[in-house]
Amino acid sequence: MTDTPPDHLSIDPRSPHFDRDALERGVGIRFKGNERTDVEEYSISEGWIRVALGKKMDRHGRPLTIKLMGPVEAWFQSGGEADETTTDGVKPSTSED
C-alpha cells in the first residue's frame, strides 16, 4: 500500500472517486493551512474541497455541498507501515542534534 492518499477522494459510495480502503485508513486534510474534518470530497491537483453547507439537505436527503478553492494537502492518519506519528500528532525528529 502506498503512503500517499489518492489525488481525488470522496466519502460518497456512489462517486467514482470513492475508495473504501483509503477512508478506513483515515485521510487528514489541510486546506489553506487549516486542518479540516468536515470534507466530503477533495482534489489535490485541481485545488478544491467540497464541504457540507450547514444542515441543509437536497430533495434526496443528501447534504448540500459547496466547493471551496485553494491549496489542499492530504495525508494518511493511520494504518501505514511508515506511520510513526506520536499521540500528539507530531512526527518524531530523525536528526540527532
N, CA, C and O atoms as a MOPAC input file, in Angstrom:
PM7 MOZYME 1SCF
protein

 N      0.83900 1    -1.16900 1     0.00000 1
 C      0.00000 1     0.00000 1     0.00000 1
 C      0.88800 1     1.23700 1     0.00000 1
 O      1.91800 1     1.27100 1     0.67400 1
 N      0.48500 1     2.25100 1    -0.75800 1
 C      1.28300 1     3.45900 1    -0.87800 1
 C      1.06000 1     4.39300 1     0.32100 1
 O      0.03500 1     4.31400 1     0.99800 1
 N      2.02400 1     5.26900 1     0.57000 1
 C      1.94500 1     6.18000 1     1.71000 1
 C      1.32900 1     7.52500 1     1.34700 1
 O      1.23500 1     8.40200 1     2.20600 1
 N      0.91200 1     7.70900 1     0.10800 1
 C      0.26200 1     8.95800 1    -0.27700 1
 C     -1.20600 1     8.68300 1    -0.58100 1
 O     -1.52700 1     7.71300 1    -1.26800 1
 N     -2.09200 1     9.52600 1    -0.07700 1
 C     -3.52100 1     9.33200 1    -0.35100 1
 C     -3.83500 1     9.64600 1    -1.81100 1
 O     -3.02900 1    10.27700 1    -2.49400 1
 N     -4.99800 1     9.21100 1    -2.29300 1
 C     -5.36300 1     9.48400 1    -3.67700 1
 C     -5.47500 1    10.98100 1    -3.95000 1
 O     -5.74900 1    11.76700 1    -3.04400 1
 N     -5.26300 1    11.36500 1    -5.20400 1
 C     -5.35500 1    12.76500 1    -5.61000 1
 C     -6.78400 1    13.27600 1    -5.47900 1
 O     -6.99500 1    14.44600 1    -5.15900 1
 N     -7.76000 1    12.42000 1    -5.72000 1
 C     -9.17500 1    12.80000 1    -5.66300 1
 C     -9.90500 1    11.72900 1    -4.86500 1
 O     -9.83500 1    10.54800 1    -5.20600 1
 N    -10.60300 1    12.12400 1    -3.81000 1
 C    -11.27500 1    11.15800 1    -2.94100 1
 C    -12.62000 1    11.71600 1    -2.49800 1
 O    -12.74900 1    12.91000 1    -2.22900 1
 N    -13.62600 1    10.83500 1    -2.42400 1
 C    -14.96100 1    11.21200 1    -1.98400 1
 C    -15.44900 1    10.23200 1    -0.93300 1
 O    -15.08100 1     9.05700 1    -0.95900 1
 N    -16.28600 1    10.71100 1     0.00600 1
 C    -16.85600 1     9.81500 1     1.01200 1
 C    -18.19100 1     9.23500 1     0.55800 1
 O    -18.77000 1     8.40100 1     1.25400 1
 N    -18.68400 1     9.66800 1    -0.59800 1
 C    -19.95700 1     9.18600 1    -1.13200 1
 C    -19.74400 1     7.87100 1    -1.88400 1
 O    -19.00300 1     7.84600 1    -2.86700 1
 N    -20.38100 1     6.77200 1    -1.44200 1
 C    -20.17200 1     5.47400 1    -2.11200 1
 C    -20.62900 1     5.44700 1    -3.56400 1
 O    -20.19700 1     4.57400 1    -4.31700 1
 N    -21.48900 1     6.37300 1    -3.98300 1
 C    -21.94000 1     6.41700 1    -5.37800 1
 C    -20.93400 1     7.09300 1    -6.29400 1
 O    -21.05900 1     6.99400 1    -7.51400 1
 N    -19.95100 1     7.77000 1    -5.74400 1
 C    -18.97000 1     8.51700 1    -6.53000 1
 C    -17.92100 1     7.58200 1    -7.13500 1
 O    -17.54300 1     6.59300 1    -6.50600 1
 N    -17.44800 1     7.88100 1    -8.34400 1
 C    -16.35500 1     7.08500 1    -8.92000 1
 C    -15.03000 1     7.29500 1    -8.18000 1
 O    -14.08400 1     6.53700 1    -8.39100 1
 N    -14.95200 1     8.30500 1    -7.32200 1
 C    -13.72800 1     8.60300 1    -6.57300 1
 C    -13.77800 1     8.05700 1    -5.15000 1
 O    -12.94300 1     8.41900 1    -4.32100 1
 N    -14.73500 1     7.20200 1    -4.86000 1
 C    -14.86600 1     6.57500 1    -3.54400 1
 C    -13.83300 1     5.45500 1    -3.42100 1
 O    -13.71600 1     4.61800 1    -4.31600 1
 N    -13.08700 1     5.43900 1    -2.32100 1
 C    -12.08400 1     4.39900 1    -2.07300 1
 C    -12.19500 1     3.96700 1    -0.60900 1
 O    -11.70600 1     4.65000 1     0.29000 1
 N    -12.83700 1     2.83900 1    -0.38900 1
 C    -13.10400 1     2.35800 1     0.97400 1
 C    -11.80600 1     2.12500 1     1.75400 1
 O    -11.72700 1     2.46800 1     2.93400 1
 N    -10.79400 1     1.54700 1     1.10900 1
 C     -9.53700 1     1.26700 1     1.80500 1
 C     -8.87300 1     2.54100 1     2.31700 1
 O     -8.38500 1     2.57800 1     3.44700 1
 N     -8.85300 1     3.58100 1     1.49300 1
 C     -8.24000 1     4.84300 1     1.91200 1
 C     -9.02600 1     5.48400 1     3.04600 1
 O     -8.43800 1     6.04200 1     3.97300 1
 N    -10.35300 1     5.40800 1     2.98000 1
 C    -11.17400 1     6.01500 1     4.02900 1
 C    -11.04600 1     5.26400 1     5.34700 1
 O    -11.05000 1     5.88300 1     6.41100 1
 N    -10.93100 1     3.93000 1     5.29100 1
 C    -10.74900 1     3.15300 1     6.51500 1
 C     -9.40500 1     3.47100 1     7.16700 1
 O     -9.26900 1     3.43700 1     8.39000 1
 N     -8.42900 1     3.77500 1     6.34000 1
 C     -7.09900 1     4.12000 1     6.85300 1
 C     -7.09300 1     5.50500 1     7.49200 1
 O     -6.27900 1     5.78200 1     8.37300 1
 N     -7.99800 1     6.37200 1     7.05000 1
 C     -8.09000 1     7.72300 1     7.60300 1
 C     -7.25700 1     8.70600 1     6.80600 1
 O     -6.04500 1     8.53500 1     6.67800 1
 N     -7.89300 1     9.72700 1     6.27400 1
 C     -7.19800 1    10.74000 1     5.48400 1
 C     -7.37700 1    12.08400 1     6.16500 1
 O     -8.50100 1    12.51700 1     6.41800 1
 N     -6.27100 1    12.74000 1     6.45800 1
 C     -6.31000 1    14.08100 1     7.03100 1
 C     -6.22100 1    15.10300 1     5.91400 1
 O     -5.50600 1    14.88900 1     4.93600 1
 N     -6.94500 1    16.21900 1     6.04700 1
 C     -6.97000 1    17.26100 1     5.02700 1
 C     -6.58600 1    18.59200 1     5.65500 1
 O     -7.10900 1    18.97600 1     6.70100 1
 N     -5.67100 1    19.28400 1     5.00500 1
 C     -5.33000 1    20.65000 1     5.38800 1
 C     -5.68600 1    21.53300 1     4.19800 1
 O     -5.19900 1    21.32200 1     3.08700 1
 N     -6.54300 1    22.52500 1     4.44300 1
 C     -6.99600 1    23.43300 1     3.39400 1
 C     -6.65000 1    24.85200 1     3.79500 1
 O     -7.08700 1    25.32800 1     4.84300 1
 N     -5.87400 1    25.52700 1     2.97500 1
 C     -5.40800 1    26.89100 1     3.24400 1
 C     -4.73200 1    26.99700 1     4.60800 1
 O     -4.88700 1    27.99800 1     5.30600 1
 N     -3.98200 1    25.96300 1     4.98500 1
 C     -3.23000 1    25.97700 1     6.22300 1
 C     -3.99600 1    25.53300 1     7.45500 1
 O     -3.40600 1    25.42600 1     8.53000 1
 N     -5.29800 1    25.26700 1     7.33600 1
 C     -6.11300 1    24.82800 1     8.47400 1
 C     -6.54100 1    23.38400 1     8.27700 1
 O     -6.95200 1    22.98900 1     7.18600 1
 N     -6.43900 1    22.60100 1     9.34400 1
 C     -6.86800 1    21.21000 1     9.27600 1
 C     -8.38900 1    21.15900 1     9.29700 1
 O     -9.02400 1    21.77200 1    10.15500 1
 N     -8.98100 1    20.41800 1     8.33800 1
 C    -10.43600 1    20.33500 1     8.21900 1
 C    -10.89000 1    18.90400 1     8.47000 1
 O    -10.24000 1    17.95400 1     8.03400 1
 N    -12.00700 1    18.75400 1     9.17600 1
 C    -12.56500 1    17.42900 1     9.43400 1
 C    -13.93500 1    17.25900 1     8.78700 1
 O    -14.54200 1    16.19500 1     8.91300 1
 N    -14.43300 1    18.27600 1     8.10200 1
 C    -15.77100 1    18.23600 1     7.51700 1
 C    -15.76300 1    18.10200 1     5.99600 1
 O    -16.73300 1    18.48800 1     5.34300 1
 N    -14.69700 1    17.56700 1     5.42600 1
 C    -14.55100 1    17.48600 1     3.97100 1
 C    -15.31200 1    16.28100 1     3.43200 1
 O    -15.11900 1    15.15800 1     3.89800 1
 N    -16.18100 1    16.52000 1     2.44300 1
 C    -16.93800 1    15.46200 1     1.78000 1
 C    -16.14800 1    14.88100 1     0.60300 1
 O    -16.22000 1    13.68200 1     0.33500 1
 N    -15.39600 1    15.73400 1    -0.09500 1
 C    -14.64200 1    15.33600 1    -1.27900 1
 C    -13.50500 1    16.33800 1    -1.46600 1
 O    -13.62100 1    17.49600 1    -1.06800 1
 N    -12.41000 1    15.89000 1    -2.07200 1
 C    -11.30500 1    16.81300 1    -2.33800 1
 C    -10.57700 1    16.41200 1    -3.61800 1
 O    -10.66900 1    15.27100 1    -4.07200 1
 N     -9.85500 1    17.37200 1    -4.18700 1
 C     -8.96200 1    17.12600 1    -5.31200 1
 C     -7.70600 1    17.95700 1    -5.08300 1
 O     -7.76100 1    19.18700 1    -5.05400 1
 N     -6.59200 1    17.28700 1    -4.92400 1
 C     -5.33000 1    17.98600 1    -4.67300 1
 C     -4.85400 1    18.71000 1    -5.93300 1
 O     -4.47600 1    19.88000 1    -5.86900 1
 N     -4.87100 1    18.01600 1    -7.08600 1
 C     -4.34500 1    18.59800 1    -8.31500 1
 C     -5.18400 1    19.78200 1    -8.80300 1
 O     -4.63600 1    20.72500 1    -9.37400 1
 N     -6.49900 1    19.74900 1    -8.58700 1
 C     -7.35500 1    20.84300 1    -9.01800 1
 C     -7.48600 1    21.92400 1    -7.94600 1
 O     -7.96400 1    23.02000 1    -8.23600 1
 N     -7.06700 1    21.63000 1    -6.70600 1
 C     -7.03300 1    22.62300 1    -5.63800 1
 C     -8.40300 1    23.00600 1    -5.10200 1
 O     -8.72400 1    24.19200 1    -5.02700 1
 N     -9.21400 1    22.02600 1    -4.72800 1
 C    -10.51900 1    22.31400 1    -4.14100 1
 C    -10.94200 1    21.23400 1    -3.16300 1
 O    -10.46700 1    20.09900 1    -3.20900 1
 N    -11.86200 1    21.62600 1    -2.26100 1
 C    -12.52600 1    20.68500 1    -1.36800 1
 C    -14.02800 1    20.94800 1    -1.46900 1
 O    -14.45100 1    22.04000 1    -1.84800 1
 N    -14.81300 1    19.95500 1    -1.13100 1
 C    -16.26900 1    20.10300 1    -1.09600 1
 C    -16.71800 1    19.79900 1     0.32800 1
 O    -16.43000 1    18.73000 1     0.86500 1
 N    -17.43300 1    20.75900 1     0.93900 1
 C    -17.89200 1    20.62100 1     2.32100 1
 C    -19.40300 1    20.81500 1     2.38300 1
 O    -19.99400 1    21.46000 1     1.51700 1
 N    -20.02100 1    20.24700 1     3.42300 1
 C    -21.46100 1    20.38500 1     3.62000 1
 C    -21.79800 1    21.82600 1     3.96600 1
 O    -21.04100 1    22.50700 1     4.65800 1
 N    -22.94200 1    22.27900 1     3.47600 1
 C    -23.40200 1    23.65000 1     3.69100 1
 C    -24.38800 1    23.65200 1     4.85300 1
 O    -25.60200 1    23.66200 1     4.65200 1
 N    -23.85700 1    23.64300 1     6.06200 1
 C    -24.69600 1    23.60400 1     7.25000 1
 C    -25.43800 1    22.28100 1     7.36400 1
 O    -24.87700 1    21.22000 1     7.09200 1
 N    -26.69500 1    22.35000 1     7.76400 1
 C    -27.51100 1    21.14300 1     7.90700 1
 C    -28.52100 1    21.01700 1     6.77200 1
 O    -29.45100 1    20.21500 1     6.86000 1
 N    -28.35000 1    21.79100 1     5.71800 1
 C    -29.29000 1    21.77500 1     4.59800 1
 C    -29.16900 1    20.48000 1     3.81200 1
 O    -28.07500 1    19.94900 1     3.62200 1
 N    -30.31000 1    19.98200 1     3.35800 1
 C    -30.36100 1    18.73500 1     2.58300 1
 C    -31.00200 1    19.00600 1     1.22200 1
 O    -31.82600 1    19.91000 1     1.08200 1
 N    -30.61500 1    18.21400 1     0.22300 1
 C    -31.28800 1    18.31400 1    -1.06200 1
 C    -32.55600 1    17.46500 1    -1.03700 1
 O    -32.89400 1    16.89000 1    -0.00200 1
 N    -33.24600 1    17.38300 1    -2.14100 1
 C    -34.52500 1    16.66600 1    -2.15600 1
 C    -34.37100 1    15.15200 1    -2.02500 1
 O    -35.35700 1    14.44500 1    -1.81300 1
 N    -33.14300 1    14.65100 1    -2.15000 1
 C    -32.87700 1    13.22300 1    -1.99700 1
 C    -32.35900 1    12.88300 1    -0.59600 1
 O    -32.05800 1    11.72400 1    -0.31300 1
 N    -32.25500 1    13.87900 1     0.27300 1
 C    -31.80700 1    13.65500 1     1.64200 1
 C    -30.29800 1    13.69200 1     1.81800 1
 O    -29.79400 1    13.36700 1     2.89300 1
 N    -29.57300 1    14.08100 1     0.78300 1
 C    -28.11300 1    14.20500 1     0.87900 1
 C    -27.76300 1    15.64700 1     1.23900 1
 O    -28.49200 1    16.56800 1     0.87200 1
 N    -26.66400 1    15.85200 1     1.94900 1
 C    -26.30600 1    17.22600 1     2.34400 1
 C    -25.94500 1    18.08300 1     1.12300 1
 O    -25.30600 1    17.61100 1     0.18200 1
 N    -26.36500 1    19.34200 1     1.16200 1
 C    -25.94200 1    20.29500 1     0.14300 1
 C    -24.47900 1    20.62000 1     0.39600 1
 O    -24.05900 1    20.75900 1     1.54500 1
 N    -23.70700 1    20.74000 1    -0.66800 1
 C    -22.27600 1    20.99900 1    -0.51300 1
 C    -21.87300 1    22.24400 1    -1.28300 1
 O    -22.57100 1    22.69300 1    -2.19200 1
 N    -20.73500 1    22.78600 1    -0.89600 1
 C    -20.15400 1    23.92800 1    -1.57300 1
 C    -18.69700 1    23.59800 1    -1.87500 1
 O    -18.01500 1    22.96500 1    -1.06900 1
 N    -18.22500 1    24.03200 1    -3.04200 1
 C    -16.83500 1    23.78700 1    -3.43700 1
 C    -15.99800 1    25.00600 1    -3.08100 1
 O    -16.30000 1    26.12200 1    -3.50200 1
 N    -14.93800 1    24.78300 1    -2.29800 1
 C    -14.02000 1    25.84900 1    -1.89800 1
 C    -12.69500 1    25.65000 1    -2.62000 1
 O    -12.15600 1    24.54300 1    -2.63500 1
 N    -12.17000 1    26.71000 1    -3.21500 1
 C    -10.92400 1    26.63600 1    -3.96700 1
 C     -9.75600 1    27.12000 1    -3.11200 1
 O     -9.88900 1    28.07600 1    -2.34800 1
 N     -8.60100 1    26.44400 1    -3.25000 1
 C     -7.40700 1    26.82700 1    -2.52100 1
 C     -6.44400 1    25.66300 1    -2.42400 1
 O     -6.75100 1    24.57000 1    -2.90000 1
 N     -5.28500 1    25.87100 1    -1.81800 1
 C     -4.29700 1    24.79900 1    -1.69200 1
 C     -4.78100 1    23.69700 1    -0.74600 1
 O     -5.27900 1    23.96900 1     0.34600 1
 N     -4.62100 1    22.44400 1    -1.19300 1
 C     -5.09000 1    21.28000 1    -0.43700 1
 C     -3.91400 1    20.34800 1    -0.18000 1
 O     -3.14500 1    20.04900 1    -1.09400 1
 N     -3.77200 1    19.89100 1     1.05400 1
 C     -2.78400 1    18.87000 1     1.41700 1
 C     -3.53300 1    17.70100 1     2.03300 1
 O     -4.49700 1    17.89500 1     2.77300 1
 N     -3.08700 1    16.47700 1     1.72500 1
 C     -3.73000 1    15.29100 1     2.29400 1
 C     -2.66500 1    14.32300 1     2.77400 1
 O     -1.57300 1    14.25600 1     2.21100 1
 N     -2.99400 1    13.56400 1     3.83300 1
 C     -2.08300 1    12.56000 1     4.36600 1
 C     -2.89800 1    11.46800 1     5.02700 1
 O     -4.04200 1    11.68500 1     5.42700 1
 N     -2.30000 1    10.29200 1     5.13900 1
 C     -2.94900 1     9.20100 1     5.85200 1
 C     -2.73500 1     9.39400 1     7.34000 1
 O     -1.62500 1     9.70000 1     7.77700 1
 N     -3.79200 1     9.21800 1     8.12200 1
 C     -3.69800 1     9.40100 1     9.56000 1
 C     -3.20500 1     8.15300 1    10.27100 1
 O     -2.59700 1     8.26200 1    11.33500 1
 N     -3.44600 1     6.97700 1     9.72100 1
 C     -3.01500 1     5.75000 1    10.37900 1
 C     -2.97400 1     4.60400 1     9.37700 1
 O     -3.37900 1     4.74800 1     8.22400 1
 N     -2.47100 1     3.45600 1     9.84800 1
 C     -2.53300 1     2.23200 1     9.07200 1
 C     -1.36100 1     1.94800 1     8.17700 1
 O     -1.25000 1     0.83500 1     7.66200 1
 N     -0.47800 1     2.90100 1     7.96400 1
 C      0.66000 1     2.66100 1     7.09200 1
 C      1.83500 1     2.09600 1     7.85300 1
 O      1.94500 1     2.25300 1     9.06900 1
 N      2.72000 1     1.43100 1     7.11600 1
 C      3.91900 1     0.88600 1     7.75000 1
 C      4.84100 1     2.00600 1     8.20400 1
 O      5.56700 1     1.85600 1     9.18700 1
 N      4.81400 1     3.13800 1     7.48500 1
 C      5.69100 1     4.25700 1     7.81600 1
 C      5.02700 1     5.22700 1     8.78500 1
 O      5.52500 1     6.33500 1     8.98200 1
 N      3.92100 1     4.83200 1     9.38600 1
 C      3.20100 1     5.71000 1    10.30900 1
 C      3.89200 1     5.71000 1    11.66200 1
 O      3.77500 1     4.75300 1    12.42800 1
 N      4.61800 1     6.79400 1    11.95400 1
 C      5.35300 1     6.91300 1    13.19900 1
 C      4.86100 1     8.10500 1    13.99800 1
 O      5.61600 1     8.66600 1    14.79200 1
 N      3.61800 1     8.50300 1    13.80500 1
 C      3.08600 1     9.67200 1    14.47900 1
 C      2.89100 1     9.39100 1    15.95700 1
 O      2.39900 1     8.32800 1    16.33500 1
 N      3.27500 1    10.33900 1    16.78700 1
 C      3.09600 1    10.18900 1    18.22700 1
 C      1.66400 1    10.54100 1    18.60600 1
 O      0.87600 1    10.93100 1    17.74400 1
 N      1.32100 1    10.41100 1    19.87300 1
 C     -0.05200 1    10.66600 1    20.30900 1
 C     -0.46000 1    12.12400 1    20.16100 1
 O     -1.65300 1    12.40800 1    20.05400 1
 N      0.48800 1    13.06000 1    20.15000 1
 C      0.12500 1    14.46100 1    19.98600 1
 C      0.07500 1    14.88200 1    18.52400 1
 O     -0.12100 1    16.06300 1    18.24000 1
 N      0.24700 1    13.94200 1    17.57700 1
 C      0.11100 1    14.22100 1    16.15900 1
 C      1.36600 1    14.75700 1    15.50100 1
 O      1.31000 1    15.19300 1    14.35100 1
 N      2.50300 1    14.74000 1    16.19500 1
 C      3.75000 1    15.26400 1    15.65200 1
 C      4.67200 1    14.10800 1    15.31800 1
 O      4.86400 1    13.19900 1    16.12500 1
 N      5.24300 1    14.15000 1    14.11600 1
 C      6.17300 1    13.09900 1    13.73900 1
 C      7.47900 1    13.28800 1    14.51100 1
 O      7.94600 1    14.41500 1    14.67300 1
 N      8.06600 1    12.19300 1    14.98500 1
 C      9.31800 1    12.31100 1    15.74300 1
 C     10.46200 1    12.77600 1    14.85400 1
 O     10.49900 1    12.47100 1    13.66200 1
 N     11.38200 1    13.50500 1    15.43600 1
 C     12.53100 1    14.01800 1    14.69800 1
 C     13.50600 1    12.89400 1    14.42100 1
 O     13.74300 1    12.04000 1    15.27500 1
 N     14.08200 1    12.89800 1    13.19800 1
 C     15.04500 1    11.86100 1    12.83400 1
 C     16.48300 1    12.35700 1    12.94100 1
 O     17.41500 1    11.55300 1    12.94900 1
 N     16.67300 1    13.67300 1    13.02400 1
 C     18.03100 1    14.18100 1    13.15700 1
 C     18.44800 1    14.15200 1    14.61500 1
 O     17.64200 1    14.37300 1    15.51800 1
 N     19.69800 1    13.88100 1    14.81900 1
 C     20.20900 1    13.80200 1    16.17900 1
 C     21.10500 1    15.01300 1    16.45100 1
 O     22.29000 1    15.00800 1    16.11700 1
 N     20.52100 1    16.04900 1    17.06300 1
 C     21.25800 1    17.28400 1    17.34600 1
 C     21.75700 1    17.29900 1    18.76400 1
 O     22.40000 1    18.26100 1    19.18200 1

